[in-house]
XYZ file of C-alpha atoms in Angstrom:
517
model
C -17.953 -22.696 -10.448
C -19.445 -19.445 -11.658
C -22.720 -20.749 -13.186
C -25.282 -20.410 -10.345
C -27.830 -17.660 -10.656
C -28.875 -15.093 -8.133
C -32.302 -16.705 -7.657
C -30.645 -19.279 -5.420
C -29.364 -16.466 -3.224
C -32.861 -14.963 -3.128
C -34.256 -18.389 -2.308
C -31.830 -18.669 0.585
C -32.897 -15.250 1.799
C -36.610 -16.152 1.671
C -36.101 -19.491 3.418
C -34.163 -17.795 6.192
C -36.864 -15.150 6.589
C -39.625 -17.776 6.798
C -37.678 -19.742 9.348
C -37.110 -16.639 11.450
C -40.765 -15.560 11.397
C -42.201 -19.061 11.822
C -39.984 -20.253 14.660
C -39.941 -18.520 18.000
C -38.380 -21.279 20.046
C -35.987 -20.214 22.812
C -33.422 -22.446 21.198
C -33.175 -20.130 18.194
C -33.209 -16.964 20.301
C -30.548 -18.324 22.581
C -28.425 -19.142 19.623
C -28.896 -15.722 18.110
C -28.066 -14.029 21.391
C -24.573 -15.436 21.534
C -23.583 -14.327 18.068
C -21.006 -11.688 17.574
C -22.530 -8.347 16.703
C -22.277 -7.772 12.994
C -21.900 -4.252 11.586
C -25.369 -3.417 10.297
C -26.324 -0.854 7.762
C -29.474 1.225 7.980
C -32.601 0.245 6.118
C -31.812 2.187 3.006
C -28.339 0.712 2.706
C -29.678 -2.804 3.221
C -32.394 -2.391 0.608
C -30.044 -0.764 -1.894
C -27.416 -3.436 -1.397
C -30.052 -6.155 -1.819
C -31.362 -4.633 -5.022
C -27.852 -4.162 -6.404
C -26.974 -7.756 -5.590
C -30.085 -9.019 -7.387
C -29.977 -6.678 -10.400
C -26.268 -6.769 -11.151
C -24.683 -9.011 -13.717
C -24.767 -12.676 -12.758
C -21.966 -13.143 -10.324
C -19.633 -15.990 -10.963
C -19.308 -17.132 -7.383
C -21.608 -20.007 -6.404
C -23.774 -19.820 -3.336
C -25.641 -23.147 -3.130
C -29.251 -22.752 -2.125
C -30.467 -23.921 1.232
C -31.931 -27.358 0.704
C -34.654 -28.756 2.817
C -37.265 -26.787 4.716
C -37.358 -26.889 8.488
C -40.326 -28.633 9.988
C -42.266 -26.906 12.787
C -40.483 -27.072 16.051
C -37.118 -27.669 14.459
C -34.490 -24.918 14.639
C -34.305 -23.139 11.313
C -31.387 -23.277 8.934
C -30.480 -19.713 9.663
C -29.038 -20.434 13.051
C -26.448 -22.964 14.118
C -26.283 -25.601 16.760
C -25.376 -24.736 20.286
C -22.085 -26.103 21.514
C -22.822 -29.229 23.488
C -26.334 -29.681 22.091
C -26.741 -32.627 19.705
C -28.261 -31.814 16.367
C -31.829 -32.961 15.637
C -30.736 -33.708 12.069
C -27.618 -34.996 10.416
C -24.678 -32.645 10.258
C -24.059 -31.474 6.706
C -20.409 -31.774 5.723
C -19.005 -29.666 2.935
C -17.346 -31.621 0.125
C -13.806 -30.388 -0.049
C -10.446 -31.807 -0.951
C -8.474 -28.835 0.254
C -5.662 -29.258 2.694
C -6.364 -28.103 6.207
C -2.805 -27.147 6.859
C -3.001 -23.512 7.863
C 0.604 -22.836 7.017
C -0.008 -23.633 3.364
C -1.811 -20.354 2.854
C 1.214 -18.347 3.778
C -1.087 -15.991 5.682
C -0.023 -13.796 8.586
C -3.303 -14.481 10.361
C -2.071 -17.465 12.357
C -2.597 -15.511 15.553
C -6.355 -16.084 15.110
C -6.091 -19.807 15.863
C -8.142 -21.373 18.633
C -6.360 -21.808 21.920
C -5.922 -25.316 23.253
C -8.213 -24.558 26.169
C -11.031 -23.614 23.838
C -10.617 -26.825 21.869
C -10.702 -29.000 24.994
C -13.694 -27.134 26.384
C -15.658 -27.481 23.156
C -14.929 -31.204 22.958
C -15.837 -31.717 26.599
C -19.235 -30.073 26.102
C -20.187 -32.223 23.095
C -19.204 -35.812 23.799
C -21.913 -37.239 21.508
C -20.851 -35.448 18.335
C -17.843 -36.231 16.206
C -17.435 -32.699 14.883
C -17.549 -29.717 17.195
C -19.701 -27.003 15.700
C -19.332 -23.323 16.553
C -22.343 -21.013 16.916
C -22.806 -20.001 13.323
C -26.060 -18.145 12.890
C -26.685 -15.076 10.795
C -29.547 -12.687 11.185
C -31.948 -11.972 8.354
C -30.962 -8.311 8.279
C -27.362 -9.317 7.662
C -28.087 -11.511 4.622
C -28.498 -8.724 1.985
C -25.172 -7.077 2.910
C -23.536 -10.511 2.774
C -24.952 -11.206 -0.688
C -23.874 -7.772 -1.877
C -20.353 -8.370 -0.537
C -20.254 -11.792 -2.223
C -21.253 -10.185 -5.528
C -18.478 -7.600 -5.166
C -15.988 -10.354 -4.391
C -17.124 -12.333 -7.450
C -16.755 -9.296 -9.706
C -13.252 -8.635 -8.356
C -12.250 -12.273 -8.946
C -13.638 -12.160 -12.498
C -11.749 -8.945 -13.209
C -8.522 -10.500 -11.906
C -9.093 -13.554 -14.088
C -9.719 -11.441 -17.194
C -6.597 -9.333 -16.606
C -4.276 -12.293 -16.026
C -5.556 -14.393 -18.924
C -5.704 -11.526 -21.437
C -2.711 -12.131 -23.728
C -2.993 -9.018 -25.880
C -2.832 -6.522 -23.026
C 0.554 -4.995 -22.207
C 1.950 -4.318 -18.731
C -0.349 -6.885 -17.159
C 1.780 -7.508 -14.077
C 1.104 -4.208 -12.222
C -2.566 -4.306 -13.236
C -2.881 -7.918 -12.084
C -1.265 -7.079 -8.746
C -3.697 -4.188 -8.354
C -6.669 -6.471 -9.056
C -5.266 -9.053 -6.620
C -5.038 -6.365 -3.954
C -8.692 -5.460 -4.583
C -9.729 -9.127 -4.232
C -7.839 -9.479 -0.955
C -9.215 -6.170 0.331
C -12.817 -7.259 -0.305
C -12.120 -10.680 1.221
C -10.662 -9.004 4.297
C -13.736 -6.794 4.634
C -16.055 -9.806 4.377
C -14.075 -11.762 6.967
C -14.055 -8.684 9.184
C -17.860 -8.472 8.979
C -18.384 -12.250 9.285
C -15.508 -13.805 11.281
C -17.000 -17.294 10.848
C -15.931 -17.146 7.187
C -12.297 -16.973 8.259
C -11.531 -20.646 7.604
C -8.450 -22.615 6.708
C -9.797 -23.473 3.260
C -10.428 -19.846 2.285
C -7.064 -18.562 3.420
C -5.268 -21.564 1.920
C -6.956 -20.866 -1.399
C -6.110 -17.162 -1.082
C -2.468 -18.039 -0.472
C -2.401 -20.256 -3.548
C -4.010 -17.487 -5.610
C -1.415 -14.974 -4.402
C 1.452 -17.294 -5.308
C -0.030 -17.998 -8.739
C -0.545 -14.300 -9.560
C 2.950 -13.342 -8.415
C 4.616 -16.299 -10.133
C 2.685 -15.983 -13.381
C 4.839 -15.460 -16.481
C 3.129 -12.497 -18.116
C 5.790 -12.069 -20.795
C 5.296 -15.501 -22.329
C 2.195 -17.520 -23.097
C 2.500 -20.546 -20.806
C -0.420 -22.968 -20.802
C 0.650 -24.611 -17.547
C 0.602 -21.235 -15.790
C -2.890 -20.579 -17.132
C -4.129 -23.963 -15.940
C -2.626 -23.475 -12.476
C -4.114 -19.988 -12.252
C -7.569 -21.191 -13.320
C -7.299 -23.995 -10.764
C -6.456 -21.444 -8.050
C -9.481 -19.347 -9.081
C -11.707 -22.420 -8.953
C -10.297 -23.434 -5.563
C -10.975 -20.082 -3.917
C -14.451 -20.004 -5.503
C -15.312 -23.452 -4.121
C -13.914 -22.706 -0.660
C -15.595 -19.326 -0.350
C -18.940 -20.582 -1.722
C -18.998 -23.523 0.680
C -18.168 -21.301 3.636
C -20.905 -18.798 2.780
C -23.414 -21.612 2.243
C -22.546 -23.183 5.596
C -22.802 -19.817 7.308
C -26.326 -19.365 5.935
C -27.278 -22.919 6.913
C -25.689 -22.695 10.358
C -23.358 -25.633 9.760
C -19.979 -23.982 10.370
C -17.265 -26.442 11.382
C -15.224 -24.927 14.201
C -12.258 -27.187 13.442
C -11.591 -25.203 10.267
C -11.989 -21.751 11.794
C -9.014 -19.478 12.185
C -10.879 -16.722 14.034
C -11.750 -16.876 17.719
C -15.301 -17.292 18.925
C -17.434 -14.147 18.907
C -17.561 -14.109 22.702
C -13.780 -14.019 22.988
C -11.943 -10.726 23.147
C -9.238 -10.585 20.556
C -7.568 -8.302 18.095
C -9.669 -7.661 15.031
C -8.215 -7.810 11.568
C -8.333 -4.029 11.372
C -6.195 -3.799 14.504
C -3.764 -6.325 13.078
C -3.492 -4.427 9.804
C -3.224 -1.128 11.648
C -0.408 -2.452 13.833
C 1.302 -3.938 10.791
C 0.925 -0.661 8.933
C 2.324 1.285 11.877
C 5.305 -1.047 12.093
C 5.882 -0.814 8.349
C 5.712 2.974 8.348
C 7.973 3.096 11.403
C 10.508 0.804 9.738
C 10.388 2.782 6.487
C 10.886 6.061 8.374
C 13.852 4.542 10.203
C 15.325 3.359 6.908
C 14.807 6.808 5.401
C 16.554 8.393 8.390
C 19.398 5.931 8.081
C 19.736 6.689 4.370
C 19.878 10.426 5.070
C 22.427 9.869 7.828
C 24.540 7.762 5.484
C 24.368 10.462 2.805
C 25.464 13.141 5.266
C 28.239 10.906 6.587
C 29.520 10.194 3.084
C 29.402 13.880 2.147
C 31.401 14.868 5.222
C 33.868 12.023 4.859
C 36.961 12.526 2.734
C 36.676 9.093 1.136
C 32.869 9.028 0.921
C 32.695 8.964 -2.871
C 35.360 6.270 -3.077
C 33.387 4.128 -0.612
C 30.159 4.596 -2.584
C 31.905 3.747 -5.859
C 33.438 0.661 -4.261
C 29.988 -0.478 -3.086
C 28.569 0.087 -6.581
C 31.410 -1.989 -7.998
C 30.642 -4.732 -5.471
C 27.007 -4.779 -6.649
C 28.199 -5.127 -10.243
C 30.399 -8.079 -9.275
C 27.500 -9.613 -7.340
C 25.233 -9.427 -10.400
C 27.989 -11.027 -12.456
C 28.247 -13.875 -9.939
C 24.459 -14.339 -9.997
C 24.467 -14.531 -13.774
C 27.249 -17.119 -13.664
C 25.387 -19.225 -11.098
C 22.104 -19.180 -13.023
C 23.818 -19.950 -16.332
C 25.580 -22.958 -14.779
C 22.337 -24.118 -13.192
C 20.538 -23.757 -16.527
C 23.258 -25.780 -18.254
C 22.862 -28.548 -15.659
C 19.089 -28.581 -16.144
C 19.447 -28.664 -19.931
C 21.868 -31.584 -19.677
C 19.398 -33.349 -17.400
C 16.558 -32.798 -19.894
C 18.717 -34.117 -22.732
C 19.494 -37.170 -20.625
C 15.756 -37.721 -20.097
C 15.192 -37.527 -23.835
C 17.956 -40.053 -24.503
C 16.531 -42.324 -21.821
C 13.089 -42.046 -23.382
C 14.380 -42.942 -26.838
C 16.387 -45.862 -25.452
C 13.695 -47.431 -23.279
C 10.615 -46.663 -25.337
C 10.689 -49.841 -27.412
C 11.613 -52.165 -24.544
C 9.219 -50.887 -21.880
C 6.160 -50.086 -23.969
C 5.449 -53.676 -24.960
C 1.750 -54.527 -24.866
C 0.254 -57.167 -22.611
C 3.014 -56.697 -20.020
C 2.440 -56.085 -16.275
C 1.858 -52.419 -15.389
C 2.172 -51.486 -19.055
C 0.075 -48.342 -18.701
C 1.963 -47.125 -15.619
C 5.409 -47.384 -17.168
C 4.198 -45.947 -20.458
C 2.775 -42.989 -18.592
C 6.061 -42.582 -16.707
C 7.978 -42.448 -19.976
C 5.599 -39.892 -21.431
C 5.898 -37.777 -18.301
C 9.693 -37.919 -18.541
C 9.521 -36.676 -22.111
C 7.082 -33.950 -21.135
C 9.265 -32.946 -18.191
C 12.253 -32.698 -20.520
C 10.356 -30.338 -22.818
C 9.189 -28.235 -19.876
C 12.738 -27.983 -18.511
C 14.097 -26.821 -21.853
C 11.316 -24.268 -22.209
C 11.932 -22.962 -18.695
C 15.673 -22.772 -19.353
C 15.081 -20.814 -22.541
C 12.713 -18.470 -20.727
C 15.196 -17.872 -17.911
C 18.041 -17.358 -20.340
C 16.395 -14.977 -22.776
C 13.383 -13.335 -21.183
C 13.024 -13.353 -17.428
C 16.447 -13.460 -15.765
C 19.818 -13.784 -17.480
C 19.470 -11.325 -20.351
C 17.563 -8.678 -18.320
C 20.042 -8.951 -15.458
C 22.977 -8.759 -17.847
C 21.489 -5.655 -19.450
C 20.960 -4.119 -16.018
C 24.544 -4.946 -15.080
C 25.857 -3.281 -18.237
C 23.818 -0.142 -17.564
C 24.988 -0.152 -13.942
C 28.635 -0.561 -14.923
C 28.426 2.137 -17.608
C 26.880 4.653 -15.222
C 29.336 3.750 -12.474
C 32.320 4.330 -14.759
C 30.890 7.661 -15.923
C 30.443 8.836 -12.338
C 33.912 7.611 -11.413
C 35.434 9.502 -14.353
C 33.494 12.630 -13.408
C 34.776 12.411 -9.840
C 38.375 11.737 -10.874
C 38.275 14.655 -13.327
C 37.120 17.029 -10.587
C 39.842 15.742 -8.278
C 42.510 16.137 -10.971
C 41.484 19.753 -11.477
C 41.745 20.410 -7.757
C 45.129 18.693 -7.515
C 46.386 20.701 -10.483
C 45.205 23.984 -8.986
C 46.784 23.076 -5.651
C 50.083 22.331 -7.408
C 49.939 25.702 -9.175
C 49.213 27.352 -5.845
C 52.230 25.751 -4.183
C 54.567 26.802 -7.003
C 53.156 30.346 -7.051
C 53.640 30.589 -3.308
C 57.267 29.479 -3.562
C 57.939 32.022 -6.339
C 56.199 34.738 -4.357
C 58.261 34.034 -1.226
C 61.503 33.979 -3.235
C 60.662 37.239 -5.032
C 59.734 38.904 -1.766
C 63.027 37.860 -0.196
C 64.953 39.225 -3.204
C 63.020 42.457 -2.919
C 63.875 42.753 0.782
C 67.561 42.186 0.023
C 67.556 44.780 -2.777
C 65.746 47.259 -0.563
C 68.249 46.770 2.261
C 71.177 47.217 -0.132
C 69.673 50.430 -1.553
C 69.097 51.894 1.901
C 72.639 51.038 2.933
C 73.987 52.714 -0.220
C 72.037 55.900 0.542
C 73.387 55.993 4.092
C 76.928 55.602 2.768
C 76.389 58.203 0.052
C 79.499 60.243 0.996
C 81.895 57.405 0.264
C 80.066 55.897 -2.763
C 79.349 57.437 -6.085
C 75.868 58.512 -7.234
C 76.070 56.005 -10.040
C 76.263 53.082 -7.599
C 73.301 54.430 -5.607
C 71.185 54.675 -8.735
C 72.096 51.113 -9.638
C 71.039 49.879 -6.198
C 67.719 51.700 -6.474
C 67.109 50.309 -9.949
C 67.710 46.780 -8.673
C 65.325 47.457 -5.814
C 62.633 48.620 -8.237
C 63.025 45.521 -10.407
C 62.843 43.247 -7.373
C 59.720 45.043 -6.188
C 58.019 44.602 -9.584
C 58.861 40.910 -9.650
C 57.512 40.520 -6.114
C 54.269 42.251 -7.073
C 53.874 40.023 -10.127
C 54.507 36.940 -8.016
C 51.966 38.159 -5.472
C 49.344 38.704 -8.186
C 49.994 35.236 -9.581
C 49.764 33.779 -6.098
C 46.400 35.497 -5.504
C 45.050 34.129 -8.797
C 46.159 30.625 -7.837
C 44.498 30.985 -4.431
C 41.213 32.025 -6.065
C 41.449 29.185 -8.593
C 42.162 26.606 -5.885
C 39.225 27.895 -3.831
C 36.919 27.642 -6.837
C 38.104 24.130 -7.653
C 37.543 23.099 -4.045
C 33.961 24.382 -4.177
C 33.364 22.654 -7.492
C 34.748 19.442 -6.040
C 32.327 19.644 -3.100
C 29.434 20.252 -5.484
C 30.566 17.356 -7.672
C 30.851 15.180 -4.582
C 27.223 15.794 -3.602
C 26.030 15.245 -7.178
C 28.030 12.058 -7.672
C 26.874 10.611 -4.347
C 23.243 11.298 -5.229
C 23.640 9.739 -8.668
C 25.424 6.703 -7.222
C 22.525 6.260 -4.823
C 20.074 6.379 -7.745
C 22.142 3.830 -9.677
C 22.180 1.483 -6.685
C 18.420 1.862 -6.205
C 17.774 1.071 -9.862
C 19.976 -2.002 -9.640
C 18.298 -3.263 -6.477
C 14.684 -2.525 -7.429
C 12.608 -5.182 -9.260
C 11.428 -4.358 -12.752
């Protein structure tokens, strides 16, 4: 699909220019007047884009040349038929086998569909034609920018194809997704400039290409994936080339359009993307605020760390359950493939007898069963060893190891605090007891001094000595109590710091477990 040369594009350009200069019928001007205004570049941009489109490397996207010159008095190929006006010539139909089911593309642009009123009105105005054609003209000044955009799109598609099919390159997945984003961005720009290219076939092909790029197994060399990807590339090339060719020839089929008519007021694709981007950013900001609120709530809560650790443990159990489910499913598929192989070996001799009715059909069915069995076993091996079970098991082990380390760190900090609090309680009890003993000894010494006339000096000295000993013990108990208070305060602060650190690390562990790799 990428073999046509740029001279066909130039030929199309020249034919359109001749038709525009040689035909001044009101039919053509009326048709051109109802077209949607296209964003035009200035003269220098148009000339530079035309020269770049003609001098660049041969683009791989086909734009079939305009066939057949217009005779005098016949509307040129550069403008389309008016709605309700029968065509002077036969309507050219594009050869396509693509499905016209818009939902197959998986595109969010379903809001661009024609309204039922528009469809009924278009059919009512053209009772003599089987296919309702939309006004699909393009001005000569708009052809060079279109060709330049087509060349850019072709280069982006070729780059995507080279990246995906290059086996020796490492880390192809992120690079392939980046190239896919560039292809879709250029396609969106082209559709934004030329809404009549926004057809079911193009978006269906784009949806298939997206699914193939995202589902491609980059880690293993799979020939079926390569064939499906090449088929998706060919499909989008055919669809896009046909749409561009029909736009240049003015033969756009309105039944395949997803965009509204140029005269209708509707949201442009930029508005849709802007609204989507605003909603996405709003949702992400809300999620970020919720995450911060959850962090603050867990930090202030007494059992915040325990709740976070319990959630991390739940994630670990969930991964274990997923691994068990996939392993059982793989075992069922492997048993099914082995059953197909046994069935093939059993029925091969009896069914594949020559000169029997439908011999080729049943032989082909047997071969397909054998091939399906091999594909199932290969897919099971890939899931088991490369893409799912082993990577998820490794992630689960890393998650569980980190979770246990954080749990041990938290429990160690709590044990230190509990130990310091126990020391503080015991020191307080000793301090209170020593202080009471000191008060009793002090009271006894004062009473002995007051009764000094009746008691001997030796007894008074003994009372004072006991008072001094009690005071020393009380001071020692007080000092010990103060040390325990300081230690408990420090352990409490360290526990709070550990709490914040552990919560942050648990959040990182959960993010790593939930994020795709």
